[in-house]
Amino acid sequence: MRLLYLNGPNLNLLGTREPEKYGRTTLAEVESLVRVRAATHQATIEFRQSNLEGDLVNWIQEAKGQFDWIILNAAAYTHTSIALRDAIAAVQVPTIEIHLSNVHAREEFRHKSLIAPVCQGQITGFGANSYVLALEAAVIGNPH
Ligand code: DQA
């Protein structure tokens, strides 16, 4: 099982960025948590972050044939990016949308996800554990 974790804009600032919303765990620490859990499932992890929408689009396109799942925290692009949505739809690699915070409990503009309709599902509001829960969902696989 090969999993590609993609992180969008400002997630490089985790740990110091609005800790009351996103916690004090850094992105490197989130990655470590995921790696520990992945090892118990014999899953391999690639973990990337970019502030650039085009990088995320390129990485999604390149995932085809390379990864079994994409786990995507698109950050603010969740709410704005048709390009990311189209990339996910195009490559047909099953994708799980994740967020640290519960986007539905926040400002109204965060309630709308442009990527949700082309994702397998959404995990939102569990802090760093959203990343780990997505791994568990991928390992369990598609129940349909
Ligand atoms: C986020 C939620 C988004 O609305 C926000 O723009 C982020 C982080 C989260 O993980 O809670 O940057 O994706």
mmCIF file of N, CA and C and ligand atoms in Angstrom:
data_model
loop_
_atom_site.group_PDB
_atom_site.id
_atom_site.type_symbol
_atom_site.label_atom_id
_atom_site.label_comp_id
_atom_site.label_asym_id
_atom_site.label_seq_id
_atom_site.Cartn_x
_atom_site.Cartn_y
_atom_site.Cartn_z
ATOM 1 N N MET A 1 0.858 -1.196 0.000
ATOM 2 C CA MET A 1 0.000 0.000 0.000
ATOM 3 C C MET A 1 0.893 1.245 0.000
ATOM 4 N N ARG A 2 0.734 2.034 -1.045
ATOM 5 C CA ARG A 2 1.548 3.262 -1.160
ATOM 6 C C ARG A 2 0.631 4.482 -1.026
ATOM 7 N N LEU A 3 0.944 5.331 -0.086
ATOM 8 C CA LEU A 3 0.083 6.479 0.211
ATOM 9 C C LEU A 3 0.834 7.785 -0.035
ATOM 10 N N LEU A 4 0.187 8.667 -0.761
ATOM 11 C CA LEU A 4 0.765 9.992 -1.017
ATOM 12 C C LEU A 4 0.012 11.031 -0.190
ATOM 13 N N TYR A 5 0.699 11.612 0.784
ATOM 14 C CA TYR A 5 0.121 12.698 1.586
ATOM 15 C C TYR A 5 0.514 14.032 0.959
ATOM 16 N N LEU A 6 -0.491 14.833 0.632
ATOM 17 C CA LEU A 6 -0.234 16.162 0.079
ATOM 18 C C LEU A 6 -0.811 17.232 1.003
ATOM 19 N N ASN A 7 -0.015 18.247 1.237
ATOM 20 C CA ASN A 7 -0.397 19.346 2.125
ATOM 21 C C ASN A 7 -0.304 20.671 1.388
ATOM 22 N N GLY A 8 -1.367 21.458 1.497
ATOM 23 C CA GLY A 8 -1.434 22.723 0.785
ATOM 24 C C GLY A 8 -0.894 23.907 1.575
ATOM 25 N N PRO A 9 -1.296 25.106 1.157
ATOM 26 C CA PRO A 9 -0.665 26.334 1.634
ATOM 27 C C PRO A 9 -0.798 26.566 3.146
ATOM 28 N N ASN A 10 0.274 27.074 3.691
ATOM 29 C CA ASN A 10 0.398 27.491 5.093
ATOM 30 C C ASN A 10 0.523 26.331 6.081
ATOM 31 N N LEU A 11 0.420 25.120 5.585
ATOM 32 C CA LEU A 11 0.551 23.984 6.506
ATOM 33 C C LEU A 11 2.009 23.774 6.926
ATOM 34 N N ASN A 12 2.937 24.387 6.194
ATOM 35 C CA ASN A 12 4.339 24.392 6.644
ATOM 36 C C ASN A 12 4.497 25.172 7.952
ATOM 37 N N LEU A 13 3.511 25.978 8.289
ATOM 38 C CA LEU A 13 3.597 26.802 9.508
ATOM 39 C C LEU A 13 2.963 26.134 10.723
ATOM 40 N N LEU A 14 2.493 24.904 10.556
ATOM 41 C CA LEU A 14 1.855 24.222 11.689
ATOM 42 C C LEU A 14 2.787 24.197 12.886
ATOM 43 N N GLY A 15 2.174 24.357 14.047
ATOM 44 C CA GLY A 15 2.976 24.409 15.282
ATOM 45 C C GLY A 15 2.927 25.808 15.860
ATOM 46 N N THR A 16 3.057 26.784 14.948
ATOM 47 C CA THR A 16 2.999 28.190 15.396
ATOM 48 C C THR A 16 1.797 28.912 14.801
ATOM 49 N N ARG A 17 1.206 28.367 13.744
ATOM 50 C CA ARG A 17 0.097 29.027 13.056
ATOM 51 C C ARG A 17 -1.217 28.796 13.829
ATOM 52 N N GLU A 18 -1.833 29.867 14.300
ATOM 53 C CA GLU A 18 -3.131 29.787 14.975
ATOM 54 C C GLU A 18 -3.282 28.482 15.768
ATOM 55 N N PRO A 19 -2.453 28.282 16.794
ATOM 56 C CA PRO A 19 -2.453 26.984 17.497
ATOM 57 C C PRO A 19 -3.798 26.629 18.131
ATOM 58 N N GLU A 20 -4.606 27.644 18.443
ATOM 59 C CA GLU A 20 -5.918 27.339 19.041
ATOM 60 C C GLU A 20 -6.828 26.618 18.033
ATOM 61 N N LYS A 21 -6.530 26.813 16.740
ATOM 62 C CA LYS A 21 -7.325 26.132 15.707
ATOM 63 C C LYS A 21 -6.647 24.860 15.210
ATOM 64 N N TYR A 22 -5.312 24.928 15.082
ATOM 65 C CA TYR A 22 -4.606 23.821 14.409
ATOM 66 C C TYR A 22 -3.681 23.029 15.326
ATOM 67 N N GLY A 23 -3.620 23.405 16.616
ATOM 68 C CA GLY A 23 -2.760 22.690 17.545
ATOM 69 C C GLY A 23 -1.314 23.132 17.473
ATOM 70 N N ARG A 24 -0.475 22.496 18.282
ATOM 71 C CA ARG A 24 0.946 22.877 18.364
ATOM 72 C C ARG A 24 1.861 21.846 17.726
ATOM 73 N N THR A 25 1.274 20.851 17.100
ATOM 74 C CA THR A 25 2.081 19.830 16.436
ATOM 75 C C THR A 25 2.574 20.371 15.105
ATOM 76 N N THR A 26 3.866 20.233 14.849
ATOM 77 C CA THR A 26 4.408 20.705 13.564
ATOM 78 C C THR A 26 4.089 19.691 12.465
ATOM 79 N N LEU A 27 4.252 20.128 11.217
ATOM 80 C CA LEU A 27 3.977 19.219 10.098
ATOM 81 C C LEU A 27 4.954 18.042 10.116
ATOM 82 N N ALA A 28 6.198 18.304 10.513
ATOM 83 C CA ALA A 28 7.185 17.216 10.611
ATOM 84 C C ALA A 28 6.756 16.199 11.672
ATOM 85 N N GLU A 29 6.170 16.684 12.752
ATOM 86 C CA GLU A 29 5.686 15.771 13.807
ATOM 87 C C GLU A 29 4.469 14.981 13.331
ATOM 88 N N VAL A 30 3.590 15.649 12.554
ATOM 89 C CA VAL A 30 2.440 14.936 11.965
ATOM 90 C C VAL A 30 2.957 13.807 11.077
ATOM 91 N N GLU A 31 3.955 14.134 10.265
ATOM 92 C CA GLU A 31 4.536 13.128 9.368
ATOM 93 C C GLU A 31 5.075 11.940 10.185
ATOM 94 N N SER A 32 5.750 12.220 11.294
ATOM 95 C CA SER A 32 6.289 11.132 12.135
ATOM 96 C C SER A 32 5.174 10.242 12.671
ATOM 97 N N LEU A 33 4.075 10.871 13.121
ATOM 98 C CA LEU A 33 2.933 10.092 13.628
ATOM 99 C C LEU A 33 2.414 9.141 12.557
ATOM 100 N N VAL A 34 2.289 9.689 11.335
ATOM 101 C CA VAL A 34 1.784 8.893 10.223
ATOM 102 C C VAL A 34 2.754 7.748 9.904
ATOM 103 N N ARG A 35 4.024 8.039 9.935
ATOM 104 C CA ARG A 35 5.024 7.013 9.585
ATOM 105 C C ARG A 35 5.020 5.854 10.581
ATOM 106 N N VAL A 36 4.860 6.191 11.866
ATOM 107 C CA VAL A 36 4.805 5.141 12.887
ATOM 108 C C VAL A 36 3.608 4.230 12.612
ATOM 109 N N ARG A 37 2.456 4.824 12.338
ATOM 110 C CA ARG A 37 1.255 4.017 12.095
ATOM 111 C C ARG A 37 1.368 3.251 10.784
ATOM 112 N N ALA A 38 1.959 3.882 9.781
ATOM 113 C CA ALA A 38 2.105 3.219 8.479
ATOM 114 C C ALA A 38 2.953 1.957 8.610
ATOM 115 N N ALA A 39 3.981 2.029 9.457
ATOM 116 C CA ALA A 39 4.878 0.880 9.619
ATOM 117 C C ALA A 39 4.109 -0.328 10.145
ATOM 118 N N THR A 40 3.123 -0.084 11.011
ATOM 119 C CA THR A 40 2.349 -1.204 11.563
ATOM 120 C C THR A 40 1.472 -1.851 10.491
ATOM 121 N N HIS A 41 1.236 -1.141 9.412
ATOM 122 C CA HIS A 41 0.402 -1.675 8.311
ATOM 123 C C HIS A 41 1.247 -2.030 7.083
ATOM 124 N N GLN A 42 2.552 -1.975 7.218
ATOM 125 C CA GLN A 42 3.445 -2.199 6.066
ATOM 126 C C GLN A 42 3.078 -1.282 4.886
ATOM 127 N N ALA A 43 2.653 -0.085 5.193
ATOM 128 C CA ALA A 43 2.336 0.895 4.139
ATOM 129 C C ALA A 43 3.537 1.817 3.943
ATOM 130 N N THR A 44 3.751 2.267 2.709
ATOM 131 C CA THR A 44 4.820 3.241 2.474
ATOM 132 C C THR A 44 4.192 4.615 2.258
ATOM 133 N N ILE A 45 4.904 5.621 2.752
ATOM 134 C CA ILE A 45 4.382 6.985 2.797
ATOM 135 C C ILE A 45 5.300 7.929 2.046
ATOM 136 N N GLU A 46 4.684 8.776 1.227
ATOM 137 C CA GLU A 46 5.382 9.949 0.681
ATOM 138 C C GLU A 46 4.626 11.156 1.220
ATOM 139 N N PHE A 47 5.357 12.135 1.762
ATOM 140 C CA PHE A 47 4.721 13.245 2.479
ATOM 141 C C PHE A 47 5.255 14.554 1.913
ATOM 142 N N ARG A 48 4.378 15.364 1.332
ATOM 143 C CA ARG A 48 4.831 16.601 0.679
ATOM 144 C C ARG A 48 3.950 17.791 1.085
ATOM 145 N N GLN A 49 4.551 18.974 0.968
ATOM 146 C CA GLN A 49 3.798 20.226 1.215
ATOM 147 C C GLN A 49 4.215 21.255 0.183
ATOM 148 N N SER A 50 3.241 22.020 -0.301
ATOM 149 C CA SER A 50 3.562 23.177 -1.131
ATOM 150 C C SER A 50 2.533 24.276 -0.908
ATOM 151 N N ASN A 51 3.013 25.494 -1.043
ATOM 152 C CA ASN A 51 2.110 26.647 -0.998
ATOM 153 C C ASN A 51 1.539 26.948 -2.374
ATOM 154 N N LEU A 52 1.990 26.217 -3.393
ATOM 155 C CA LEU A 52 1.616 26.517 -4.786
ATOM 156 C C LEU A 52 0.586 25.523 -5.309
ATOM 157 N N GLU A 53 -0.499 26.056 -5.828
ATOM 158 C CA GLU A 53 -1.583 25.215 -6.351
ATOM 159 C C GLU A 53 -1.079 24.289 -7.466
ATOM 160 N N GLY A 54 -0.244 24.837 -8.345
ATOM 161 C CA GLY A 54 0.257 24.059 -9.482
ATOM 162 C C GLY A 54 1.097 22.859 -9.057
ATOM 163 N N ASP A 55 1.857 23.002 -7.975
ATOM 164 C CA ASP A 55 2.629 21.858 -7.462
ATOM 165 C C ASP A 55 1.686 20.731 -7.067
ATOM 166 N N LEU A 56 0.606 21.111 -6.388
ATOM 167 C CA LEU A 56 -0.351 20.096 -5.928
ATOM 168 C C LEU A 56 -1.008 19.412 -7.122
ATOM 169 N N VAL A 57 -1.368 20.199 -8.141
ATOM 170 C CA VAL A 57 -1.959 19.638 -9.364
ATOM 171 C C VAL A 57 -0.968 18.665 -10.014
ATOM 172 N N ASN A 58 0.287 19.078 -10.146
ATOM 173 C CA ASN A 58 1.309 18.200 -10.763
ATOM 174 C C ASN A 58 1.466 16.904 -9.975
ATOM 175 N N TRP A 59 1.526 17.016 -8.663
ATOM 176 C CA TRP A 59 1.731 15.815 -7.830
ATOM 177 C C TRP A 59 0.537 14.875 -7.944
ATOM 178 N N ILE A 60 -0.674 15.427 -8.003
ATOM 179 C CA ILE A 60 -1.858 14.569 -8.171
ATOM 180 C C ILE A 60 -1.780 13.854 -9.526
ATOM 181 N N GLN A 61 -1.437 14.576 -10.566
ATOM 182 C CA GLN A 61 -1.320 13.956 -11.899
ATOM 183 C C GLN A 61 -0.276 12.840 -11.902
ATOM 184 N N GLU A 62 0.854 13.090 -11.250
ATOM 185 C CA GLU A 62 1.955 12.114 -11.262
ATOM 186 C C GLU A 62 1.673 10.894 -10.382
ATOM 187 N N ALA A 63 0.617 10.985 -9.555
ATOM 188 C CA ALA A 63 0.334 9.886 -8.612
ATOM 189 C C ALA A 63 -0.196 8.644 -9.318
ATOM 190 N N LYS A 64 -0.744 8.821 -10.505
ATOM 191 C CA LYS A 64 -1.364 7.684 -11.198
ATOM 192 C C LYS A 64 -0.324 6.589 -11.454
ATOM 193 N N GLY A 65 -0.644 5.391 -10.996
ATOM 194 C CA GLY A 65 0.265 4.265 -11.179
ATOM 195 C C GLY A 65 1.382 4.206 -10.144
ATOM 196 N N GLN A 66 1.564 5.283 -9.399
ATOM 197 C CA GLN A 66 2.634 5.341 -8.393
ATOM 198 C C GLN A 66 2.112 5.128 -6.970
ATOM 199 N N PHE A 67 0.869 5.528 -6.751
ATOM 200 C CA PHE A 67 0.295 5.456 -5.401
ATOM 201 C C PHE A 67 -1.088 4.836 -5.445
ATOM 202 N N ASP A 68 -1.457 4.165 -4.336
ATOM 203 C CA ASP A 68 -2.780 3.541 -4.242
ATOM 204 C C ASP A 68 -3.822 4.524 -3.732
ATOM 205 N N TRP A 69 -3.371 5.472 -2.925
ATOM 206 C CA TRP A 69 -4.275 6.474 -2.358
ATOM 207 C C TRP A 69 -3.554 7.821 -2.289
ATOM 208 N N ILE A 70 -4.344 8.875 -2.414
ATOM 209 C CA ILE A 70 -3.866 10.222 -2.081
ATOM 210 C C ILE A 70 -4.633 10.679 -0.845
ATOM 211 N N ILE A 71 -3.909 11.224 0.107
ATOM 212 C CA ILE A 71 -4.540 11.817 1.292
ATOM 213 C C ILE A 71 -4.193 13.295 1.255
ATOM 214 N N LEU A 72 -5.231 14.103 1.119
ATOM 215 C CA LEU A 72 -5.030 15.494 0.728
ATOM 216 C C LEU A 72 -5.603 16.474 1.745
ATOM 217 N N ASN A 73 -4.710 17.254 2.366
ATOM 218 C CA ASN A 73 -5.158 18.445 3.084
ATOM 219 C C ASN A 73 -4.850 19.620 2.160
ATOM 220 N N ALA A 74 -5.847 20.014 1.384
ATOM 221 C CA ALA A 74 -5.645 21.078 0.398
ATOM 222 C C ALA A 74 -5.677 22.461 1.033
ATOM 223 N N ALA A 75 -5.888 22.503 2.360
ATOM 224 C CA ALA A 75 -5.928 23.778 3.091
ATOM 225 C C ALA A 75 -6.904 24.744 2.401
ATOM 226 N N ALA A 76 -6.520 25.993 2.203
ATOM 227 C CA ALA A 76 -7.471 26.975 1.658
ATOM 228 C C ALA A 76 -7.911 26.634 0.229
ATOM 229 N N TYR A 77 -7.069 25.890 -0.508
ATOM 230 C CA TYR A 77 -7.467 25.517 -1.879
ATOM 231 C C TYR A 77 -8.680 24.582 -1.900
ATOM 232 N N THR A 78 -8.961 23.949 -0.767
ATOM 233 C CA THR A 78 -10.176 23.130 -0.644
ATOM 234 C C THR A 78 -11.403 23.916 -1.100
ATOM 235 N N HIS A 79 -11.393 25.189 -0.716
ATOM 236 C CA HIS A 79 -12.594 26.010 -0.879
ATOM 237 C C HIS A 79 -12.596 26.815 -2.167
ATOM 238 N N THR A 80 -11.508 26.728 -2.930
ATOM 239 C CA THR A 80 -11.389 27.608 -4.107
ATOM 240 C C THR A 80 -10.980 26.903 -5.395
ATOM 241 N N SER A 81 -10.398 25.700 -5.302
ATOM 242 C CA SER A 81 -9.648 25.217 -6.467
ATOM 243 C C SER A 81 -10.395 24.214 -7.355
ATOM 244 N N ILE A 82 -10.875 24.718 -8.466
ATOM 245 C CA ILE A 82 -11.443 23.824 -9.485
ATOM 246 C C ILE A 82 -10.321 22.989 -10.104
ATOM 247 N N ALA A 83 -9.122 23.569 -10.189
ATOM 248 C CA ALA A 83 -7.984 22.845 -10.778
ATOM 249 C C ALA A 83 -7.651 21.583 -9.984
ATOM 250 N N LEU A 84 -7.675 21.674 -8.675
ATOM 251 C CA LEU A 84 -7.408 20.479 -7.855
ATOM 252 C C LEU A 84 -8.518 19.451 -8.026
ATOM 253 N N ARG A 85 -9.741 19.924 -8.025
ATOM 254 C CA ARG A 85 -10.879 19.025 -8.222
ATOM 255 C C ARG A 85 -10.757 18.282 -9.554
ATOM 256 N N ASP A 86 -10.443 19.016 -10.613
ATOM 257 C CA ASP A 86 -10.335 18.399 -11.941
ATOM 258 C C ASP A 86 -9.183 17.391 -11.985
ATOM 259 N N ALA A 87 -8.086 17.708 -11.300
ATOM 260 C CA ALA A 87 -6.939 16.786 -11.275
ATOM 261 C C ALA A 87 -7.324 15.479 -10.581
ATOM 262 N N ILE A 88 -8.013 15.593 -9.454
ATOM 263 C CA ILE A 88 -8.436 14.383 -8.716
ATOM 264 C C ILE A 88 -9.373 13.555 -9.592
ATOM 265 N N ALA A 89 -10.318 14.230 -10.233
ATOM 266 C CA ALA A 89 -11.267 13.513 -11.098
ATOM 267 C C ALA A 89 -10.553 12.859 -12.271
ATOM 268 N N ALA A 90 -9.526 13.514 -12.783
ATOM 269 C CA ALA A 90 -8.829 13.016 -13.971
ATOM 270 C C ALA A 90 -8.009 11.770 -13.678
ATOM 271 N N VAL A 91 -7.320 11.744 -12.537
ATOM 272 C CA VAL A 91 -6.363 10.645 -12.323
ATOM 273 C C VAL A 91 -7.008 9.392 -11.769
ATOM 274 N N GLN A 92 -8.170 9.559 -11.123
ATOM 275 C CA GLN A 92 -8.873 8.372 -10.610
ATOM 276 C C GLN A 92 -8.061 7.582 -9.584
ATOM 277 N N VAL A 93 -7.173 8.266 -8.870
ATOM 278 C CA VAL A 93 -6.538 7.641 -7.705
ATOM 279 C C VAL A 93 -7.432 7.990 -6.514
ATOM 280 N N PRO A 94 -7.934 6.989 -5.781
ATOM 281 C CA PRO A 94 -8.843 7.324 -4.680
ATOM 282 C C PRO A 94 -8.195 8.301 -3.702
ATOM 283 N N THR A 95 -8.958 9.337 -3.366
ATOM 284 C CA THR A 95 -8.413 10.454 -2.588
ATOM 285 C C THR A 95 -9.289 10.698 -1.361
ATOM 286 N N ILE A 96 -8.627 10.917 -0.246
ATOM 287 C CA ILE A 96 -9.332 11.236 1.003
ATOM 288 C C ILE A 96 -9.017 12.678 1.367
ATOM 289 N N GLU A 97 -10.070 13.462 1.543
ATOM 290 C CA GLU A 97 -9.912 14.864 1.948
ATOM 291 C C GLU A 97 -9.794 14.924 3.465
ATOM 292 N N ILE A 98 -8.762 15.609 3.948
ATOM 293 C CA ILE A 98 -8.623 15.728 5.402
ATOM 294 C C ILE A 98 -8.405 17.183 5.818
ATOM 295 N N HIS A 99 -8.797 17.450 7.054
ATOM 296 C CA HIS A 99 -8.541 18.750 7.692
ATOM 297 C C HIS A 99 -8.250 18.527 9.170
ATOM 298 N N LEU A 100 -7.383 19.369 9.696
ATOM 299 C CA LEU A 100 -7.112 19.342 11.138
ATOM 300 C C LEU A 100 -8.323 19.854 11.914
ATOM 301 N N SER A 101 -8.823 21.004 11.504
ATOM 302 C CA SER A 101 -9.957 21.622 12.186
ATOM 303 C C SER A 101 -11.265 21.083 11.594
ATOM 304 N N ASN A 102 -12.355 21.268 12.319
ATOM 305 C CA ASN A 102 -13.675 20.903 11.788
ATOM 306 C C ASN A 102 -14.177 22.062 10.935
ATOM 307 N N VAL A 103 -13.986 21.948 9.629
ATOM 308 C CA VAL A 103 -14.297 23.071 8.739
ATOM 309 C C VAL A 103 -15.785 23.451 8.798
ATOM 310 N N HIS A 104 -16.633 22.497 9.168
ATOM 311 C CA HIS A 104 -18.078 22.773 9.211
ATOM 312 C C HIS A 104 -18.481 23.563 10.448
ATOM 313 N N ALA A 105 -17.580 23.633 11.421
ATOM 314 C CA ALA A 105 -17.854 24.401 12.635
ATOM 315 C C ALA A 105 -17.224 25.790 12.567
ATOM 316 N N ARG A 106 -16.691 26.137 11.403
ATOM 317 C CA ARG A 106 -15.973 27.414 11.266
ATOM 318 C C ARG A 106 -16.730 28.365 10.328
ATOM 319 N N GLU A 107 -16.037 29.336 9.761
ATOM 320 C CA GLU A 107 -16.693 30.328 8.907
ATOM 321 C C GLU A 107 -17.428 29.634 7.755
ATOM 322 N N GLU A 108 -18.476 30.287 7.288
ATOM 323 C CA GLU A 108 -19.306 29.673 6.252
ATOM 324 C C GLU A 108 -18.518 29.362 4.975
ATOM 325 N N PHE A 109 -17.527 30.219 4.645
ATOM 326 C CA PHE A 109 -16.792 29.961 3.403
ATOM 327 C C PHE A 109 -15.976 28.676 3.474
ATOM 328 N N ARG A 110 -15.777 28.148 4.690
ATOM 329 C CA ARG A 110 -15.057 26.875 4.813
ATOM 330 C C ARG A 110 -15.989 25.674 4.751
ATOM 331 N N HIS A 111 -17.297 25.909 4.747
ATOM 332 C CA HIS A 111 -18.243 24.788 4.711
ATOM 333 C C HIS A 111 -18.286 24.151 3.331
ATOM 334 N N LYS A 112 -17.934 24.938 2.320
ATOM 335 C CA LYS A 112 -17.981 24.437 0.945
ATOM 336 C C LYS A 112 -16.620 23.874 0.562
ATOM 337 N N SER A 113 -16.614 22.611 0.145
ATOM 338 C CA SER A 113 -15.392 22.006 -0.386
ATOM 339 C C SER A 113 -15.611 21.699 -1.858
ATOM 340 N N LEU A 114 -14.776 22.272 -2.708
ATOM 341 C CA LEU A 114 -14.899 21.990 -4.146
ATOM 342 C C LEU A 114 -14.362 20.603 -4.491
ATOM 343 N N ILE A 115 -13.535 20.058 -3.604
ATOM 344 C CA ILE A 115 -12.941 18.747 -3.910
ATOM 345 C C ILE A 115 -13.762 17.582 -3.354
ATOM 346 N N ALA A 116 -14.632 17.854 -2.374
ATOM 347 C CA ALA A 116 -15.367 16.755 -1.705
ATOM 348 C C ALA A 116 -16.105 15.835 -2.680
ATOM 349 N N PRO A 117 -16.773 16.365 -3.715
ATOM 350 C CA PRO A 117 -17.546 15.469 -4.594
ATOM 351 C C PRO A 117 -16.694 14.476 -5.381
ATOM 352 N N VAL A 118 -15.402 14.740 -5.518
ATOM 353 C CA VAL A 118 -14.550 13.814 -6.279
ATOM 354 C C VAL A 118 -13.635 13.000 -5.352
ATOM 355 N N CYS A 119 -13.828 13.170 -4.037
ATOM 356 C CA CYS A 119 -13.051 12.389 -3.072
ATOM 357 C C CYS A 119 -13.874 11.212 -2.566
ATOM 358 N N GLN A 120 -13.149 10.216 -2.047
ATOM 359 C CA GLN A 120 -13.811 9.044 -1.463
ATOM 360 C C GLN A 120 -14.600 9.452 -0.231
ATOM 361 N N GLY A 121 -14.032 10.351 0.557
ATOM 362 C CA GLY A 121 -14.670 10.815 1.784
ATOM 363 C C GLY A 121 -13.850 11.912 2.409
ATOM 364 N N GLN A 122 -14.344 12.375 3.569
ATOM 365 C CA GLN A 122 -13.738 13.533 4.229
ATOM 366 C C GLN A 122 -13.542 13.232 5.710
ATOM 367 N N ILE A 123 -12.368 13.564 6.233
ATOM 368 C CA ILE A 123 -12.099 13.427 7.671
ATOM 369 C C ILE A 123 -11.691 14.802 8.168
ATOM 370 N N THR A 124 -12.475 15.366 9.060
ATOM 371 C CA THR A 124 -12.260 16.764 9.429
ATOM 372 C C THR A 124 -12.496 16.967 10.922
ATOM 373 N N GLY A 125 -11.544 17.606 11.589
ATOM 374 C CA GLY A 125 -11.786 18.002 12.964
ATOM 375 C C GLY A 125 -11.040 17.216 14.025
ATOM 376 N N PHE A 126 -10.175 16.298 13.633
ATOM 377 C CA PHE A 126 -9.485 15.459 14.620
ATOM 378 C C PHE A 126 -8.034 15.866 14.839
ATOM 379 N N GLY A 127 -7.701 17.083 14.441
ATOM 380 C CA GLY A 127 -6.324 17.544 14.612
ATOM 381 C C GLY A 127 -5.366 16.650 13.832
ATOM 382 N N ALA A 128 -4.180 16.432 14.407
ATOM 383 C CA ALA A 128 -3.187 15.586 13.729
ATOM 384 C C ALA A 128 -3.734 14.182 13.485
ATOM 385 N N ASN A 129 -4.675 13.756 14.322
ATOM 386 C CA ASN A 129 -5.241 12.408 14.146
ATOM 387 C C ASN A 129 -6.030 12.271 12.849
ATOM 388 N N SER A 130 -6.459 13.376 12.249
ATOM 389 C CA SER A 130 -7.128 13.269 10.937
ATOM 390 C C SER A 130 -6.205 12.575 9.939
ATOM 391 N N TYR A 131 -4.906 12.861 10.057
ATOM 392 C CA TYR A 131 -3.925 12.253 9.134
ATOM 393 C C TYR A 131 -3.810 10.750 9.360
ATOM 394 N N VAL A 132 -3.859 10.368 10.637
ATOM 395 C CA VAL A 132 -3.732 8.947 10.988
ATOM 396 C C VAL A 132 -5.021 8.197 10.636
ATOM 397 N N LEU A 133 -6.157 8.824 10.901
ATOM 398 C CA LEU A 133 -7.445 8.186 10.589
ATOM 399 C C LEU A 133 -7.596 7.947 9.089
ATOM 400 N N ALA A 134 -7.060 8.853 8.289
ATOM 401 C CA ALA A 134 -7.119 8.675 6.827
ATOM 402 C C ALA A 134 -6.324 7.444 6.413
ATOM 403 N N LEU A 135 -5.197 7.232 7.067
ATOM 404 C CA LEU A 135 -4.383 6.030 6.793
ATOM 405 C C LEU A 135 -5.191 4.782 7.106
ATOM 406 N N GLU A 136 -5.883 4.790 8.238
ATOM 407 C CA GLU A 136 -6.701 3.633 8.618
ATOM 408 C C GLU A 136 -7.802 3.403 7.583
ATOM 409 N N ALA A 137 -8.434 4.477 7.125
ATOM 410 C CA ALA A 137 -9.500 4.349 6.117
ATOM 411 C C ALA A 137 -8.949 3.749 4.831
ATOM 412 N N ALA A 138 -7.764 4.183 4.437
ATOM 413 C CA ALA A 138 -7.157 3.663 3.204
ATOM 414 C C ALA A 138 -6.821 2.180 3.355
ATOM 415 N N VAL A 139 -6.301 1.805 4.517
ATOM 416 C CA VAL A 139 -5.907 0.410 4.746
ATOM 417 C C VAL A 139 -7.149 -0.492 4.756
ATOM 418 N N ILE A 140 -8.218 -0.022 5.396
ATOM 419 C CA ILE A 140 -9.455 -0.817 5.416
ATOM 420 C C ILE A 140 -9.999 -0.951 4.005
ATOM 421 N N GLY A 141 -9.875 0.117 3.223
ATOM 422 C CA GLY A 141 -10.246 0.057 1.808
ATOM 423 C C GLY A 141 -11.687 0.419 1.558
ATOM 424 N N ASN A 142 -12.060 0.320 0.310
ATOM 425 C CA ASN A 142 -13.398 0.710 -0.113
ATOM 426 C C ASN A 142 -14.393 -0.399 0.224
ATOM 427 N N PRO A 143 -15.382 -0.091 1.079
ATOM 428 C CA PRO A 143 -16.313 -1.128 1.506
ATOM 429 C C PRO A 143 -17.333 -1.512 0.429
ATOM 430 N N HIS A 144 -17.403 -0.711 -0.660
ATOM 431 C CA HIS A 144 -18.481 -0.971 -1.640
ATOM 432 C C HIS A 144 -18.131 -2.132 -2.557
HETATM 433 C C1 DQA B 1 -7.520 23.364 6.995
HETATM 434 C C2 DQA B 1 -8.857 24.111 6.967
HETATM 435 C C3 DQA B 1 -8.877 25.135 5.851
HETATM 436 O O1 DQA B 1 -10.122 25.821 5.838
HETATM 437 C C4 DQA B 1 -7.776 26.157 6.054
HETATM 438 O O2 DQA B 1 -7.748 27.066 4.969
HETATM 439 C C5 DQA B 1 -6.445 25.542 6.273
HETATM 440 C C6 DQA B 1 -6.346 24.334 7.089
HETATM 441 C C7 DQA B 1 -7.408 22.389 8.176
HETATM 442 O O3 DQA B 1 -6.573 21.499 8.110
HETATM 443 O O4 DQA B 1 -8.148 22.533 9.164
HETATM 444 O O5 DQA B 1 -5.424 26.077 5.857
HETATM 445 O O6 DQA B 1 -7.414 22.606 5.790
#
